[in-house]
mmCIF file of C-alpha atoms (C1' of nucleotides) in Angstrom:
data_model
loop_
_atom_site.group_PDB
_atom_site.id
_atom_site.type_symbol
_atom_site.label_atom_id
_atom_site.label_comp_id
_atom_site.label_asym_id
_atom_site.label_seq_id
_atom_site.Cartn_x
_atom_site.Cartn_y
_atom_site.Cartn_z
ATOM 1 C CA UNK S 272 130.570 118.120 114.491
ATOM 2 C CA UNK S 273 132.551 121.334 115.099
ATOM 3 C CA UNK S 274 133.816 123.316 112.139
ATOM 4 C CA UNK S 275 137.532 123.984 111.635
ATOM 5 C CA UNK S 276 138.492 120.831 113.341
ATOM 6 C CA UNK S 277 140.862 118.032 112.654
ATOM 7 C CA UNK S 278 138.446 115.381 111.491
ATOM 8 C CA UNK S 279 141.013 112.601 111.829
ATOM 9 C CA UNK S 280 141.331 113.189 115.562
ATOM 10 C CA UNK S 281 137.675 113.996 115.943
ATOM 11 C CA UNK S 282 136.609 110.748 114.334
ATOM 12 C CA UNK S 283 138.993 108.789 116.511
ATOM 13 C CA UNK S 284 137.645 110.521 119.597
ATOM 14 C CA UNK S 285 134.090 109.511 118.851
ATOM 15 C CA UNK S 286 135.116 105.939 118.167
ATOM 16 C CA UNK S 287 135.103 105.839 114.380
ATOM 17 C CA UNK S 288 138.206 104.979 112.404
ATOM 18 C CA UNK S 289 139.347 107.969 110.380
ATOM 19 C CA UNK S 290 139.263 106.455 106.934
ATOM 20 C CA UNK S 291 139.780 108.520 103.800
ATOM 21 C CA UNK S 292 136.134 108.267 102.937
ATOM 22 C CA UNK S 293 134.898 109.378 106.335
ATOM 23 C CA UNK S 294 137.227 112.347 106.430
ATOM 24 C CA UNK S 295 136.119 113.416 102.950
ATOM 25 C CA UNK S 296 132.496 113.170 103.975
ATOM 26 C CA UNK S 297 133.205 115.182 107.130
ATOM 27 C CA UNK S 298 134.703 117.937 105.032
ATOM 28 C CA UNK S 299 131.744 117.911 102.708
ATOM 29 C CA UNK S 300 129.205 117.887 105.511
ATOM 30 C CA UNK S 301 130.638 119.883 108.363
ATOM 31 C CA UNK S 302 132.848 122.577 106.831
ATOM 32 C CA UNK S 303 129.877 124.814 106.237
ATOM 33 C CA UNK S 304 128.530 128.022 107.601
ATOM 34 C CA UNK S 305 124.879 127.112 107.220
ATOM 35 C CA UNK S 306 123.205 123.873 108.180
ATOM 36 C CA UNK S 307 122.958 121.479 105.307
ATOM 37 C CA UNK S 308 119.967 119.409 104.257
ATOM 38 C CA UNK S 309 120.537 116.517 101.928
ATOM 39 C CA UNK S 310 119.581 113.081 100.677
ATOM 40 C CA UNK S 311 122.040 110.253 100.093
ATOM 41 C CA UNK S 312 121.889 110.969 96.396
ATOM 42 C CA UNK S 313 122.685 114.651 96.897
ATOM 43 C CA UNK S 314 125.810 113.556 98.743
ATOM 44 C CA UNK S 315 126.968 111.090 96.130
ATOM 45 C CA UNK S 316 126.491 113.754 93.467
ATOM 46 C CA UNK S 317 128.393 116.370 95.451
ATOM 47 C CA UNK S 318 131.255 113.976 96.078
ATOM 48 C CA UNK S 319 131.781 113.429 92.388
ATOM 49 C CA UNK S 320 130.910 116.954 91.251
ATOM 50 C CA UNK S 321 132.540 119.115 93.925
ATOM 51 C CA UNK S 322 135.302 116.880 95.211
ATOM 52 C CA UNK S 323 136.060 114.799 92.134
ATOM 53 C CA UNK S 324 136.106 111.693 94.238
ATOM 54 C CA UNK S 325 134.244 108.447 94.200
ATOM 55 C CA UNK S 326 132.922 106.872 97.356
ATOM 56 C CA UNK S 327 130.780 103.803 96.936
ATOM 57 C CA UNK S 328 127.088 104.166 97.573
ATOM 58 C CA UNK S 329 127.203 101.584 100.362
ATOM 59 C CA UNK S 330 129.898 103.562 102.151
ATOM 60 C CA UNK S 331 127.912 106.765 101.912
ATOM 61 C CA UNK S 332 124.954 104.977 103.473
ATOM 62 C CA UNK S 333 127.160 103.387 106.137
ATOM 63 C CA UNK S 334 128.872 106.638 107.008
ATOM 64 C CA UNK S 335 125.719 108.723 107.127
ATOM 65 C CA UNK S 336 124.156 106.118 109.404
ATOM 66 C CA UNK S 337 127.266 106.052 111.589
ATOM 67 C CA UNK S 338 127.238 109.848 111.931
ATOM 68 C CA UNK S 339 123.536 109.782 112.660
ATOM 69 C CA UNK S 340 124.042 107.152 115.356
ATOM 70 C CA UNK S 341 126.761 109.247 116.935
ATOM 71 C CA UNK S 342 124.458 112.248 116.881
ATOM 72 C CA UNK S 343 126.110 114.356 114.205
ATOM 73 C CA UNK S 344 123.325 114.020 111.659
ATOM 74 C CA UNK S 345 119.601 114.045 112.074
ATOM 75 C CA UNK S 346 116.954 112.410 109.961
ATOM 76 C CA UNK S 347 114.136 114.763 108.940
ATOM 77 C CA UNK S 348 110.544 113.594 108.569
ATOM 78 C CA UNK S 349 108.868 114.779 105.383
ATOM 79 C CA UNK S 350 106.673 113.089 102.809
ATOM 80 C CA UNK S 351 109.232 111.764 100.444
ATOM 81 C CA UNK S 352 110.445 108.547 98.997
ATOM 82 C CA UNK S 353 113.968 109.605 99.898
ATOM 83 C CA UNK S 354 115.369 110.116 103.398
ATOM 84 C CA UNK S 355 116.473 113.642 104.262
ATOM 85 C CA UNK S 356 119.261 114.436 106.709
ATOM 86 C CA UNK S 357 120.273 117.642 108.438
ATOM 87 C CA UNK S 358 123.609 118.696 109.904
ATOM 88 C CA UNK S 359 121.655 120.639 112.511
ATOM 89 C CA UNK S 360 120.989 117.935 115.075
ATOM 90 C CA UNK S 361 119.195 120.063 117.639
ATOM 91 C CA UNK S 362 115.443 119.807 118.075
ATOM 92 C CA UNK S 363 114.164 122.384 115.625
ATOM 93 C CA UNK S 364 111.597 122.983 112.929
ATOM 94 C CA UNK S 365 111.505 123.124 109.161
ATOM 95 C CA UNK S 366 109.989 124.929 106.281
ATOM 96 C CA UNK S 367 109.474 122.589 103.364
ATOM 97 C CA UNK S 368 109.061 124.111 99.948
ATOM 98 C CA UNK S 369 106.573 121.939 98.107
ATOM 99 C CA UNK S 370 107.748 123.253 94.755
ATOM 100 C CA UNK S 371 111.530 123.082 95.039
ATOM 101 C CA UNK S 372 111.529 120.295 97.674
ATOM 102 C CA UNK S 373 113.954 122.390 99.661
ATOM 103 C CA UNK S 374 114.200 122.312 103.441
ATOM 104 C CA UNK S 375 114.918 125.438 105.477
ATOM 105 C CA UNK S 376 115.618 125.431 109.189
ATOM 106 C CA UNK S 377 113.288 127.196 111.567
ATOM 107 C CA UNK S 378 114.803 127.422 115.006
ATOM 108 C CA UNK S 379 113.025 127.073 118.320
ATOM 109 C CA UNK S 380 113.073 130.819 118.826
ATOM 110 C CA UNK S 381 111.413 131.437 115.463
ATOM 111 C CA UNK S 382 108.291 129.882 116.963
ATOM 112 C CA UNK S 383 106.545 130.750 120.200
ATOM 113 C CA UNK S 384 106.891 127.845 122.557
ATOM 114 C CA UNK S 385 104.467 125.041 121.864
ATOM 115 C CA UNK S 386 102.126 124.163 124.660
ATOM 116 C CA UNK S 387 100.642 120.687 124.548
ATOM 117 C CA UNK S 388 97.306 120.117 126.260
ATOM 118 C CA UNK S 389 97.233 116.423 125.475
ATOM 119 C CA UNK S 390 99.616 113.625 126.342
ATOM 120 C CA UNK S 391 99.872 109.885 125.945
ATOM 121 C CA UNK S 392 99.610 107.983 129.241
ATOM 122 C CA UNK S 393 102.766 106.081 130.101
ATOM 123 C CA UNK S 394 104.794 107.796 127.396
ATOM 124 C CA UNK S 395 107.372 110.526 127.618
ATOM 125 C CA UNK S 396 107.692 113.228 124.983
ATOM 126 C CA UNK S 397 110.969 112.869 123.125
ATOM 127 C CA UNK S 398 110.631 115.737 120.687
ATOM 128 C CA UNK S 399 108.117 118.250 119.394
ATOM 129 C CA UNK S 400 108.876 119.417 115.897
ATOM 130 C CA UNK S 401 106.962 121.493 113.405
ATOM 131 C CA UNK S 402 106.865 121.119 109.639
ATOM 132 C CA UNK S 403 105.689 124.216 107.791
ATOM 133 C CA UNK S 404 104.833 123.532 104.183
ATOM 134 C CA UNK S 405 105.121 126.495 101.857
ATOM 135 C CA UNK S 406 104.502 127.161 98.176
ATOM 136 C CA UNK S 407 104.285 130.266 96.044
ATOM 137 C CA UNK S 408 100.512 130.389 95.730
ATOM 138 C CA UNK S 409 97.557 128.579 94.169
ATOM 139 C CA UNK S 410 99.076 125.289 95.287
ATOM 140 C CA UNK S 411 96.994 122.633 96.954
ATOM 141 C CA UNK S 412 97.516 122.034 100.632
ATOM 142 C CA UNK S 413 99.246 118.722 100.477
ATOM 143 C CA UNK Y 60 84.210 111.096 103.260
ATOM 144 C CA UNK Y 61 81.037 111.170 105.401
ATOM 145 C CA UNK Y 62 80.083 108.106 107.406
ATOM 146 C CA UNK Y 63 76.775 106.311 106.821
ATOM 147 C CA UNK Y 64 76.686 107.327 103.236
ATOM 148 C CA UNK Y 65 75.971 105.633 100.003
ATOM 149 C CA UNK Y 66 79.443 105.230 98.649
ATOM 150 C CA UNK Y 67 78.225 104.409 95.155
ATOM 151 C CA UNK Y 68 76.543 107.789 94.840
ATOM 152 C CA UNK Y 69 79.258 109.560 96.732
ATOM 153 C CA UNK Y 70 81.988 108.223 94.454
ATOM 154 C CA UNK Y 71 80.018 109.247 91.389
ATOM 155 C CA UNK Y 72 79.531 112.723 92.834
ATOM 156 C CA UNK Y 73 83.225 113.277 93.269
ATOM 157 C CA UNK Y 74 83.958 112.018 89.778
ATOM 158 C CA UNK Y 75 85.191 108.512 90.492
ATOM 159 C CA UNK Y 76 83.527 105.474 89.037
ATOM 160 C CA UNK Y 77 81.952 103.379 91.767
ATOM 161 C CA UNK Y 78 83.688 100.094 91.161
ATOM 162 C CA UNK Y 79 83.392 97.123 93.529
ATOM 163 C CA UNK Y 80 86.943 97.660 94.721
ATOM 164 C CA UNK Y 81 86.505 101.338 95.464
ATOM 165 C CA UNK Y 82 83.279 100.778 97.352
ATOM 166 C CA UNK Y 83 84.898 98.026 99.431
ATOM 167 C CA UNK Y 84 87.808 100.292 100.229
ATOM 168 C CA UNK Y 85 85.421 103.098 101.174
ATOM 169 C CA UNK Y 86 83.689 100.793 103.620
ATOM 170 C CA UNK Y 87 86.990 99.724 105.089
ATOM 171 C CA UNK Y 88 88.322 103.268 105.363
ATOM 172 C CA UNK Y 89 85.413 105.536 106.118
ATOM 173 C CA UNK Y 90 82.912 103.470 108.137
ATOM 174 C CA UNK Y 91 84.817 104.183 111.320
ATOM 175 C CA UNK Y 92 84.277 106.158 114.460
ATOM 176 C CA UNK Y 93 87.898 107.094 114.976
ATOM 177 C CA UNK Y 94 90.351 108.390 112.406
ATOM 178 C CA UNK Y 95 92.384 105.636 110.896
ATOM 179 C CA UNK Y 96 96.116 105.620 110.252
ATOM 180 C CA UNK Y 97 97.482 103.051 107.867
ATOM 181 C CA UNK Y 98 100.038 101.990 105.298
ATOM 182 C CA UNK Y 99 99.196 100.344 101.979
ATOM 183 C CA UNK Y 100 100.219 97.028 103.457
ATOM 184 C CA UNK Y 101 97.931 97.474 106.447
ATOM 185 C CA UNK Y 102 95.086 97.947 104.001
ATOM 186 C CA UNK Y 103 95.882 94.909 101.886
ATOM 187 C CA UNK Y 104 96.077 92.810 105.050
ATOM 188 C CA UNK Y 105 92.774 94.150 106.361
ATOM 189 C CA UNK Y 106 91.033 93.499 103.051
ATOM 190 C CA UNK Y 107 91.941 89.830 103.136
ATOM 191 C CA UNK Y 108 91.652 89.355 106.908
ATOM 192 C CA UNK Y 109 88.569 91.389 107.783
ATOM 193 C CA UNK Y 110 86.662 91.425 104.500
ATOM 194 C CA UNK Y 111 87.758 88.107 102.992
ATOM 195 C CA UNK Y 112 88.301 89.828 99.682
ATOM 196 C CA UNK Y 113 91.193 90.217 97.349
ATOM 197 C CA UNK Y 114 91.971 93.526 95.708
ATOM 198 C CA UNK Y 115 95.156 93.686 93.723
ATOM 199 C CA UNK Y 116 98.012 95.673 95.195
ATOM 200 C CA UNK Y 117 98.073 98.019 92.194
ATOM 201 C CA UNK Y 118 94.399 98.827 92.696
ATOM 202 C CA UNK Y 119 94.932 99.575 96.365
ATOM 203 C CA UNK Y 120 97.713 101.990 95.426
ATOM 204 C CA UNK Y 121 95.626 103.540 92.655
ATOM 205 C CA UNK Y 122 92.563 103.942 94.833
ATOM 206 C CA UNK Y 123 94.413 105.368 97.812
ATOM 207 C CA UNK Y 124 96.084 107.874 95.505
ATOM 208 C CA UNK Y 125 92.753 108.753 93.910
ATOM 209 C CA UNK Y 126 91.171 109.331 97.325
ATOM 210 C CA UNK Y 127 94.164 111.371 98.391
ATOM 211 C CA UNK Y 128 93.929 113.500 95.253
ATOM 212 C CA UNK Y 129 90.254 114.113 95.918
ATOM 213 C CA UNK Y 130 91.096 115.133 99.471
ATOM 214 C CA UNK Y 131 89.645 112.179 101.385
ATOM 215 C CA UNK Y 132 92.980 110.824 102.563
ATOM 216 C CA UNK Y 133 96.040 112.612 103.796
ATOM 217 C CA UNK Y 134 99.655 111.527 103.657
ATOM 218 C CA UNK Y 135 101.449 111.803 106.982
ATOM 219 C CA UNK Y 136 105.110 112.783 107.242
ATOM 220 C CA UNK Y 137 107.134 110.504 109.493
ATOM 221 C CA UNK Y 138 110.514 108.870 109.134
ATOM 222 C CA UNK Y 139 109.590 105.583 107.626
ATOM 223 C CA UNK Y 140 110.254 103.531 104.558
ATOM 224 C CA UNK Y 141 106.495 103.126 104.203
ATOM 225 C CA UNK Y 142 103.990 105.877 103.460
ATOM 226 C CA UNK Y 143 101.366 106.509 106.127
ATOM 227 C CA UNK Y 144 97.870 107.795 105.395
ATOM 228 C CA UNK Y 145 95.203 109.259 107.616
ATOM 229 C CA UNK Y 146 91.449 109.440 107.129
ATOM 230 C CA UNK Y 147 91.507 112.710 109.056
ATOM 231 C CA UNK Y 148 92.309 115.144 106.276
ATOM 232 C CA UNK Y 149 92.163 118.329 108.327
ATOM 233 C CA UNK Y 150 95.344 120.129 109.264
ATOM 234 C CA UNK Y 151 96.246 118.519 112.560
ATOM 235 C CA UNK Y 152 99.114 117.078 114.533
ATOM 236 C CA UNK Y 153 100.394 113.639 115.498
ATOM 237 C CA UNK Y 154 101.934 111.727 118.304
ATOM 238 C CA UNK Y 155 104.262 109.080 116.936
ATOM 239 C CA UNK Y 156 105.138 106.224 119.240
ATOM 240 C CA UNK Y 157 108.736 105.337 118.482
ATOM 241 C CA UNK Y 158 108.315 101.914 120.039
ATOM 242 C CA UNK Y 159 105.035 100.685 118.577
ATOM 243 C CA UNK Y 160 105.243 102.898 115.444
ATOM 244 C CA UNK Y 161 101.684 103.935 116.110
ATOM 245 C CA UNK Y 162 100.265 107.306 115.111
ATOM 246 C CA UNK Y 163 97.769 109.144 117.291
ATOM 247 C CA UNK Y 164 95.933 112.294 116.252
ATOM 248 C CA UNK Y 165 96.456 115.496 118.124
ATOM 249 C CA UNK Y 166 93.931 118.101 117.070
ATOM 250 C CA UNK Y 167 94.516 121.793 116.643
ATOM 251 C CA UNK Y 168 92.837 122.544 119.960
ATOM 252 C CA UNK Y 169 95.141 120.145 121.804
ATOM 253 C CA UNK Y 170 97.929 122.609 121.094
ATOM 254 C CA UNK Y 171 98.021 126.329 121.779
ATOM 255 C CA UNK Y 172 98.091 128.140 118.470
ATOM 256 C CA UNK Y 173 101.478 128.231 116.856
ATOM 257 C CA UNK Y 174 102.890 131.656 116.216
ATOM 258 C CA UNK Y 175 105.565 131.860 113.541
ATOM 259 C CA UNK Y 176 108.085 134.675 113.769
ATOM 260 C CA UNK Y 177 109.813 133.712 110.558
ATOM 261 C CA UNK Y 178 108.571 133.355 107.018
ATOM 262 C CA UNK Y 179 109.939 132.602 103.582
ATOM 263 C CA UNK Y 180 109.821 135.567 101.205
ATOM 264 C CA UNK Y 181 107.576 134.973 98.213
ATOM 265 C CA UNK Y 182 106.053 131.856 99.707
ATOM 266 C CA UNK Y 183 102.680 131.248 101.301
ATOM 267 C CA UNK Y 184 102.236 128.935 104.259
ATOM 268 C CA UNK Y 185 100.202 125.917 103.260
ATOM 269 C CA UNK Y 186 100.196 124.015 106.529
ATOM 270 C CA UNK Y 187 101.804 124.011 109.947
ATOM 271 C CA UNK Y 188 101.869 120.599 111.540
ATOM 272 C CA UNK Y 189 103.538 119.213 114.607
ATOM 273 C CA UNK Y 190 105.006 115.755 115.108
ATOM 274 C CA UNK Y 191 105.420 114.759 118.738
ATOM 275 C CA UNK Y 192 107.623 111.728 119.197
ATOM 276 C CA UNK Y 193 106.974 109.701 122.314
ATOM 277 C CA UNK Y 194 108.483 106.614 123.948
ATOM 278 C CA UNK Y 195 108.146 104.971 127.345
ATOM 279 C CA UNK Y 196 111.453 106.169 128.743
ATOM 280 C CA UNK Y 197 115.199 105.768 128.418
ATOM 281 C CA UNK Y 198 114.834 105.936 124.662
ATOM 282 C CA UNK Y 199 117.117 108.076 122.561
ATOM 283 C CA UNK Y 200 115.685 111.230 121.058
ATOM 284 C CA UNK Y 201 115.651 110.180 117.459
ATOM 285 C "C1'" DC Z 36 155.822 94.197 110.703
ATOM 286 C "C1'" DA Z 37 152.104 90.891 111.673
ATOM 287 C "C1'" DA Z 38 147.564 90.085 113.057
ATOM 288 C "C1'" DC Z 39 143.087 91.535 113.834
ATOM 289 C "C1'" DA Z 40 139.088 94.032 113.720
ATOM 290 C "C1'" DG Z 41 136.724 97.406 111.479
ATOM 291 C "C1'" DT Z 42 135.830 99.374 106.509
ATOM 292 C "C1'" DT Z 43 135.073 99.693 101.786
ATOM 293 C "C1'" DT Z 44 133.334 97.969 97.742
ATOM 294 C "C1'" DA Z 45 130.691 95.989 93.806
ATOM 295 C "C1'" DG Z 46 127.096 93.730 93.157
ATOM 296 C "C1'" DA Z 47 123.161 90.929 94.761
ATOM 297 C "C1'" DA Z 48 118.996 91.082 97.460
ATOM 298 C "C1'" DT Z 49 114.922 93.305 99.313
ATOM 299 C "C1'" DA Z 50 111.036 96.286 99.760
ATOM 300 C "C1'" DA Z 51 108.041 99.959 98.443
ATOM 301 C "C1'" DT Z 52 106.168 101.940 94.723
ATOM 302 C "C1'" DT Z 53 105.100 102.855 89.798
ATOM 303 C "C1'" DA Z 54 104.561 101.524 84.944
ATOM 304 C "C1'" DT Z 55 102.714 98.407 81.387
ATOM 305 C "C1'" DA Z 56 99.607 96.178 78.667
ATOM 306 C "C1'" DA Z 57 95.926 93.039 78.448
ATOM 307 C "C1'" DT Z 58 91.432 92.246 80.168
ATOM 308 C "C1'" DG Z 59 87.268 93.770 82.383
ATOM 309 C "C1'" DT Z 60 83.478 97.051 83.576
ATOM 310 C "C1'" DA Z 61 80.633 101.358 84.266
ATOM 311 C "C1'" DT Z 62 78.437 104.625 81.533
ATOM 312 C "C1'" DA Z 63 76.594 107.381 77.774
ATOM 313 C "C1'" DA Z 64 74.920 107.219 73.256
ATOM 314 C "C1'" DT Z 65 72.630 104.652 70.223
ATOM 315 C "C1'" DA P 37 68.731 96.921 75.900
ATOM 316 C "C1'" DT P 38 73.110 97.009 73.255
ATOM 317 C "C1'" DT P 39 77.180 98.716 72.105
ATOM 318 C "C1'" DA P 40 81.166 101.703 71.997
ATOM 319 C "C1'" DT P 41 84.185 103.996 74.713
ATOM 320 C "C1'" DA P 42 86.719 105.597 78.304
ATOM 321 C "C1'" DC P 43 88.072 104.430 82.618
ATOM 322 C "C1'" DA P 44 89.603 100.504 86.049
ATOM 323 C "C1'" DT P 45 91.615 96.341 87.496
ATOM 324 C "C1'" DT P 46 95.016 93.035 87.360
ATOM 325 C "C1'" DA P 47 99.269 90.329 87.091
ATOM 326 C "C1'" DT P 48 103.554 91.145 86.177
ATOM 327 C "C1'" DA P 49 107.614 93.737 84.952
ATOM 328 C "C1'" DA P 50 110.276 97.789 85.976
ATOM 329 C "C1'" DT P 51 112.093 101.191 88.944
ATOM 330 C "C1'" DT P 52 113.991 103.275 92.986
ATOM 331 C "C1'" DA P 53 115.743 103.608 97.581
ATOM 332 C "C1'" DT P 54 117.941 101.032 100.755
ATOM 333 C "C1'" DT P 55 120.233 97.011 102.951
ATOM 334 C "C1'" DC P 56 122.955 92.808 102.742
ATOM 335 C "C1'" DT P 57 126.980 89.986 101.503
ATOM 336 C "C1'" DA P 58 131.362 88.390 101.013
ATOM 337 C "C1'" DA P 59 135.768 89.437 99.414
ATOM 338 C "C1'" DA P 60 139.442 92.722 99.387
ATOM 339 C "C1'" DC P 61 141.474 96.473 101.958
ATOM 340 C "C1'" DT P 62 143.251 99.446 105.722
ATOM 341 C "C1'" DG P 63 143.855 101.480 110.414
ATOM 342 C "C1'" DT P 64 145.454 100.175 114.734
ATOM 343 C "C1'" DT P 65 147.665 97.563 118.301
ATOM 344 C "C1'" DG P 66 151.140 94.729 119.984
#
DNA sequence: CAACAGTTTAGAATAATTATAATGTATAAT
DNA sequence: ATTATACATTATAATTATTCTAAACTGTTG
């Protein structure tokens, strides 16, 4: 979702009704310089803390799913009980800090291209993404 | 956990009491040629279907966590509400079939070595693992 | 403005996982 | 061998993330 844009029109364009809640969430999610990694709970907290608003939990779930479906949010695979999302929807990689549970983007050009020598017969490759787990030191590997 | 081994002794060696349930689970998990990917529910089902036994759900959770802690099982990161485990505890990669939800191992030597150009200051890299999503065709990327 | 379809909402329902507390069992010391 | 003890198992309750539901609400279209 482009920054500095009229979210009302933008939402209409992509076939979602521009409700108050959706516009608020757009502002929270897409008016940012850096890509943003979050869980549903992070969002709910930010809405009440930073925007002094209240959007029902169900709506946050609905809206995040709608944006994901339209391709403006991406679900990130990490070992967690919660689901993480990213405003960077391109195919890219992540550092995952095992101590702070923070995600940091690692773009395609931060990694030499990955060359697969194996494939699955009858299947096409949809994405190849790397998860780099980091920790300060004497941490166990998983 | 080595194949063809006396699980009673092995469990004692690694500091876990060799209870009936743990030995049964060892047999189910580690007496295999290929690496085994599973969820807790897969295990519970296999115990009753293939072994005609009943081990309580809590014990399955406890035991899987104990084995994981001791380094004999590895948690796999994929987008799922369930947690996946792998008997292959080495650092390695996975194909994830978006249609069948099946995991397939992809060893380190099936991929040219990954060269990171970026790092996180003050943090050590603990693992670098690749998830390759596959599907038969006209499937969306995520 | 009226009518309709799409949205929001609170709260119920579900599903995975973890905690609890009573009972059972492997083990080390007697 | 027996017993005491610490560790395990179990059924069940509790918790947490997520999804469903049905009623109230709101953009949009005519």
